[in-house]
Every structure is written in C-alpha cells, then in structure tokens.
mmCIF file of C-alpha atoms in Angstrom:
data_model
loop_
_atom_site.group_PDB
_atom_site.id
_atom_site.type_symbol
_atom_site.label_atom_id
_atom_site.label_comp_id
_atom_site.label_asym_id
_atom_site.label_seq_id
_atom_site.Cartn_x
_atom_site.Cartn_y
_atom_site.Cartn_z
ATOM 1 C CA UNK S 162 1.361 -15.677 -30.911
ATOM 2 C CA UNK S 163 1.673 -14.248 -27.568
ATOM 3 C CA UNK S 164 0.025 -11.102 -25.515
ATOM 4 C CA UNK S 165 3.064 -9.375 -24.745
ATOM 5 C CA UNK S 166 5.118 -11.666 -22.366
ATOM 6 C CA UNK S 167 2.481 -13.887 -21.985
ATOM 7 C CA UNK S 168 2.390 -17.084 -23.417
ATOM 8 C CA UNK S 169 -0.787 -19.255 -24.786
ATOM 9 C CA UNK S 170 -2.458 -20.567 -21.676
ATOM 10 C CA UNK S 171 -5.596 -19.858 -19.967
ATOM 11 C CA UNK S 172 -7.214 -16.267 -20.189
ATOM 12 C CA UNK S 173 -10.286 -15.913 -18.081
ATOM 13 C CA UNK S 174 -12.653 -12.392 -19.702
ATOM 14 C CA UNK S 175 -14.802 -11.433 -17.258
ATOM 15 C CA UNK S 176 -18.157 -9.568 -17.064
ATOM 16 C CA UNK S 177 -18.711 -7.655 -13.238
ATOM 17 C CA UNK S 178 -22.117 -7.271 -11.792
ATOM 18 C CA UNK S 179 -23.734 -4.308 -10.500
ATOM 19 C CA UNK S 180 -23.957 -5.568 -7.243
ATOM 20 C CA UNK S 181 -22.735 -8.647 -4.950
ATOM 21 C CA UNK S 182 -25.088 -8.447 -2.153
ATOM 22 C CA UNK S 183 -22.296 -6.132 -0.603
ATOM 23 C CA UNK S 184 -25.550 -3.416 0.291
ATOM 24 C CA UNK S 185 -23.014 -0.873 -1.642
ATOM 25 C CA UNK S 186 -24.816 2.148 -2.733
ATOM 26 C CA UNK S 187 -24.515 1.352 -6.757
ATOM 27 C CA UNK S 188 -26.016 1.601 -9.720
ATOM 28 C CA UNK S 189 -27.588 -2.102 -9.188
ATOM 29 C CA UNK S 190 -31.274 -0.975 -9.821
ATOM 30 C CA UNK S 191 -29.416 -0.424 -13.678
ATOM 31 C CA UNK S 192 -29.779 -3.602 -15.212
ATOM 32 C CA UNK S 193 -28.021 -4.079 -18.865
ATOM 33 C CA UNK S 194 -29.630 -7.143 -20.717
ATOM 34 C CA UNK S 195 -27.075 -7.123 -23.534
ATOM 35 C CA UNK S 196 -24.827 -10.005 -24.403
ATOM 36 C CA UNK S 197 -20.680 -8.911 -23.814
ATOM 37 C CA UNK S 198 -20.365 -8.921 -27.576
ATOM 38 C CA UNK S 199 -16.839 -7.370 -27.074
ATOM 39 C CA UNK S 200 -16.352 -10.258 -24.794
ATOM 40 C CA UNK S 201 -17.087 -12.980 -27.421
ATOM 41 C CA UNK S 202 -15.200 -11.413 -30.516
ATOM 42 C CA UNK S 203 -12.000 -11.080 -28.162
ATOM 43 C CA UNK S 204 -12.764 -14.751 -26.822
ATOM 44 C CA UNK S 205 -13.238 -15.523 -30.500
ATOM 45 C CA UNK S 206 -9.688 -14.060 -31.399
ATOM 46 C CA UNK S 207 -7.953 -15.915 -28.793
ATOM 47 C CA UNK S 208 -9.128 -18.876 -29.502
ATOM 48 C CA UNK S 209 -8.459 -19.107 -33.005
ATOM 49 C CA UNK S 210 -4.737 -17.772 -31.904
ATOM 50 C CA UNK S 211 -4.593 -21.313 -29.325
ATOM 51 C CA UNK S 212 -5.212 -19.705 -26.398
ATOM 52 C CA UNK S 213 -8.345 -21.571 -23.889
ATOM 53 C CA UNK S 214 -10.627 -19.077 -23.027
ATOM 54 C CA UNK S 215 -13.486 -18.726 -20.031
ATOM 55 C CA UNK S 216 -16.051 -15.850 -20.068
ATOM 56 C CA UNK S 217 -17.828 -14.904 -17.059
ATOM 57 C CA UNK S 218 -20.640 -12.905 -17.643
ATOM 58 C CA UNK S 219 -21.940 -12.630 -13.970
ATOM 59 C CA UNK S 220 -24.742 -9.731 -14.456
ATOM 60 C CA UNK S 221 -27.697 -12.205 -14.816
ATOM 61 C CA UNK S 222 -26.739 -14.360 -11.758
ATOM 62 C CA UNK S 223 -24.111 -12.416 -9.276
ATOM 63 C CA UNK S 224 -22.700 -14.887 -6.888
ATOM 64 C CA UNK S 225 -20.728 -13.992 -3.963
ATOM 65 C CA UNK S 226 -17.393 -12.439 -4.243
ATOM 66 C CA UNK S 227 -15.744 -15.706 -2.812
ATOM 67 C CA UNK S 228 -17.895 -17.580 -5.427
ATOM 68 C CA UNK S 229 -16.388 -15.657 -7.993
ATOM 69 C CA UNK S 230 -13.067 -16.226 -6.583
ATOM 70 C CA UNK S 231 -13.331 -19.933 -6.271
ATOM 71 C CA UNK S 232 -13.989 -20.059 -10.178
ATOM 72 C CA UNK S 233 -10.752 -17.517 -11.007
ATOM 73 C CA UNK S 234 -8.754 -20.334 -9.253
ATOM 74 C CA UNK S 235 -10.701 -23.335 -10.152
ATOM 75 C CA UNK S 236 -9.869 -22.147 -14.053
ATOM 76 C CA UNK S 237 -6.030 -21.274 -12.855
ATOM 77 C CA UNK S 238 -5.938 -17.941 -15.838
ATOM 78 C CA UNK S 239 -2.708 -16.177 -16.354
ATOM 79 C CA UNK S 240 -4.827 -13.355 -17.507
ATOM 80 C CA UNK S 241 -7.733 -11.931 -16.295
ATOM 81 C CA UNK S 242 -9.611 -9.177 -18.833
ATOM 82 C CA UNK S 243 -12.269 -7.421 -16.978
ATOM 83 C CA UNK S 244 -14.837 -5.201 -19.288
ATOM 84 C CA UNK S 245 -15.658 -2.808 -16.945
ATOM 85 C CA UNK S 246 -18.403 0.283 -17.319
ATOM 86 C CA UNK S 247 -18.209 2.914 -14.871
ATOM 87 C CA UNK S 248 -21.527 2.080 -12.588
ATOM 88 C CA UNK S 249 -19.477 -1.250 -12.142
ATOM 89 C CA UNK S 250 -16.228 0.082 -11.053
ATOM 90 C CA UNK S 251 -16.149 -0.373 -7.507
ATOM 91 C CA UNK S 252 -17.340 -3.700 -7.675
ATOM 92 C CA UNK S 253 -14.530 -4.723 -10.959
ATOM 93 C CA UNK S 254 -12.134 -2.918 -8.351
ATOM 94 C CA UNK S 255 -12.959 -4.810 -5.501
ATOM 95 C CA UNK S 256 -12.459 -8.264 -7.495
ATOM 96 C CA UNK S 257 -8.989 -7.417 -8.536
ATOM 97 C CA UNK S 258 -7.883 -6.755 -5.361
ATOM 98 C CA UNK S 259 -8.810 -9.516 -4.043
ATOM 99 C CA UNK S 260 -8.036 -11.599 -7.073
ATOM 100 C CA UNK S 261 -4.410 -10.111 -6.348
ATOM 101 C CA UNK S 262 -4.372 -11.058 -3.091
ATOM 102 C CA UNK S 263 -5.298 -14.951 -4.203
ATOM 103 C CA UNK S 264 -2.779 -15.988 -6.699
ATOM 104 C CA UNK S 265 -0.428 -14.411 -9.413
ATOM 105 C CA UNK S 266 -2.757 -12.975 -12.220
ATOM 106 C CA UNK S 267 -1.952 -10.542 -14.653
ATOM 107 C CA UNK S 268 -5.252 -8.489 -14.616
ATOM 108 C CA UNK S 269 -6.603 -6.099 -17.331
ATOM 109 C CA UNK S 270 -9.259 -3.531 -17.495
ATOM 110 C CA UNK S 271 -11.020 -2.421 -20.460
ATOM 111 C CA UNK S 272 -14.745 -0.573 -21.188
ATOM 112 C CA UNK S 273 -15.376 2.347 -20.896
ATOM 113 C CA UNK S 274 -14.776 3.166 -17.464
ATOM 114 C CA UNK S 275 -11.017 3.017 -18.340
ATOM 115 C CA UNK S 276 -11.291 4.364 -21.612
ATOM 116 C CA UNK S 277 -13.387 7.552 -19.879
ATOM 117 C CA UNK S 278 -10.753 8.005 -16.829
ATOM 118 C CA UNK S 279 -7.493 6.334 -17.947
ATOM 119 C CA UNK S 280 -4.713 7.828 -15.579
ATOM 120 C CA UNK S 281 -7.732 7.658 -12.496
ATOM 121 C CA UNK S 282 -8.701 3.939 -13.136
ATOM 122 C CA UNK S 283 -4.696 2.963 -13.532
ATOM 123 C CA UNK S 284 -3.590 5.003 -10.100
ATOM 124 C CA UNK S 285 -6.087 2.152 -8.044
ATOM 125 C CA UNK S 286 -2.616 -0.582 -8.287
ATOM 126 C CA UNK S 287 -4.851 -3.453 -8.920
ATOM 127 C CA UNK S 288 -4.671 -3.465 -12.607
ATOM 128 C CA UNK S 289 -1.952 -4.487 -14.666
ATOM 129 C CA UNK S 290 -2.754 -3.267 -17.757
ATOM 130 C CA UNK S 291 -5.927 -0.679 -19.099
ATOM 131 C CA UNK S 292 -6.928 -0.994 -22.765
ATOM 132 C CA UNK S 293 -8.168 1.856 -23.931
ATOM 133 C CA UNK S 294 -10.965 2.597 -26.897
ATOM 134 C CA UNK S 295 -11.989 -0.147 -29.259
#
C-alpha cells in the first residue's frame, strides 16, 4: 500500500501546542485535555498497512521549537501529518516552516483549521498536502 507516491517508511502524526514559550498572543490559556483519538485510529491504520508510526502529542508538555525539531529528525519521517485546530495555527505554521527548512518532509495538515479555511491554510506554502473533513 502506499500514500500516493509515498512508499512505507516512517510517518511522524503530530499534535501542536498552544504555545512554545514564544510570548505569542494565543489561545494558550485554552487547554484541551482530550486524547488525539483521530491521531491513534490513523496511527492504527498505518500500522496495520506496514508503515512505522510516531505520534507527538505535545499539548501536555510543549518543549521548545528546536526540541521539537530535534525529534522530527531524530525519527527521520517522510511524512509529517499535523492535526491542527485553528487556536493552534500559527504555532502548526511556524513548525512546518521550519521543519521545511531542516530536511525534505512531505508535510500534511488536517483538523479543522484546514477543513474551516481550505484555500487560506493551503496559500501559507508550507504544507504539502490539506485533508479536508473526516
């Protein structure tokens, strides 16, 4: 099975925090305490289908950006999925640019940030790909 060109390798799913300490006027006093269920069942898929899967679900402990980097290219992903909601946009955004500007990812962007403001989210050039709905 493959995800378009992309063959079974590493996929990295990632969950962005509110906030990384970047003093960015956010929605960071918003705190979600849910578990990325969409996340899991995609990790779940993938697995199943061969592919090695990481999910970073960074809400309950945001490290630095750099941190965050480091572990993109310690795991070495052909694919990074970020689930994004809209109060964590600029932050999601951020981390593809820079992921971008560290190494050859194909990044995607699903939630419903992208879902609410396709065309918008997709005219930033850092993502690849946007998933929209379910």
């Amino acid at each position: 099975m493959e995800i378009g060109n992309i063959k079974k390798n590493k996929i990295l799913l990632f969950y962005s925090p509110l906030d990384l300490g970047l003093n960015i006027k956010s929605f960071s006093h918003v705190y979600d305490r849910t578990q990325p269920l969409g996340l899991t069942y995609i990790s779940a898929v993938l697995e199943k289908a061969g592919y090695e899967v990481l999910i970073i679900d960074s809400r309950f402990e945001p490290p630095s950006v750099n941190k965050l980097l480091k572990k993109v290219i310690d795991f070495k992903p052909q694919v990074v999925g970020l689930s994004v909601y809209s109060p964590h946009f600029y932050i999601s955004r951020l981390l593809a640019q820079r992921m971008k500007l560290s190494g050859n990812y194909t990044i995607m962007i699903g939630g419903p940030h992208i879902s609410a403001l396709p065309e918008e989210t997709m005219q930033e050039g850092c993502f690849d790909y946007g998933i929209i709905g379910e």
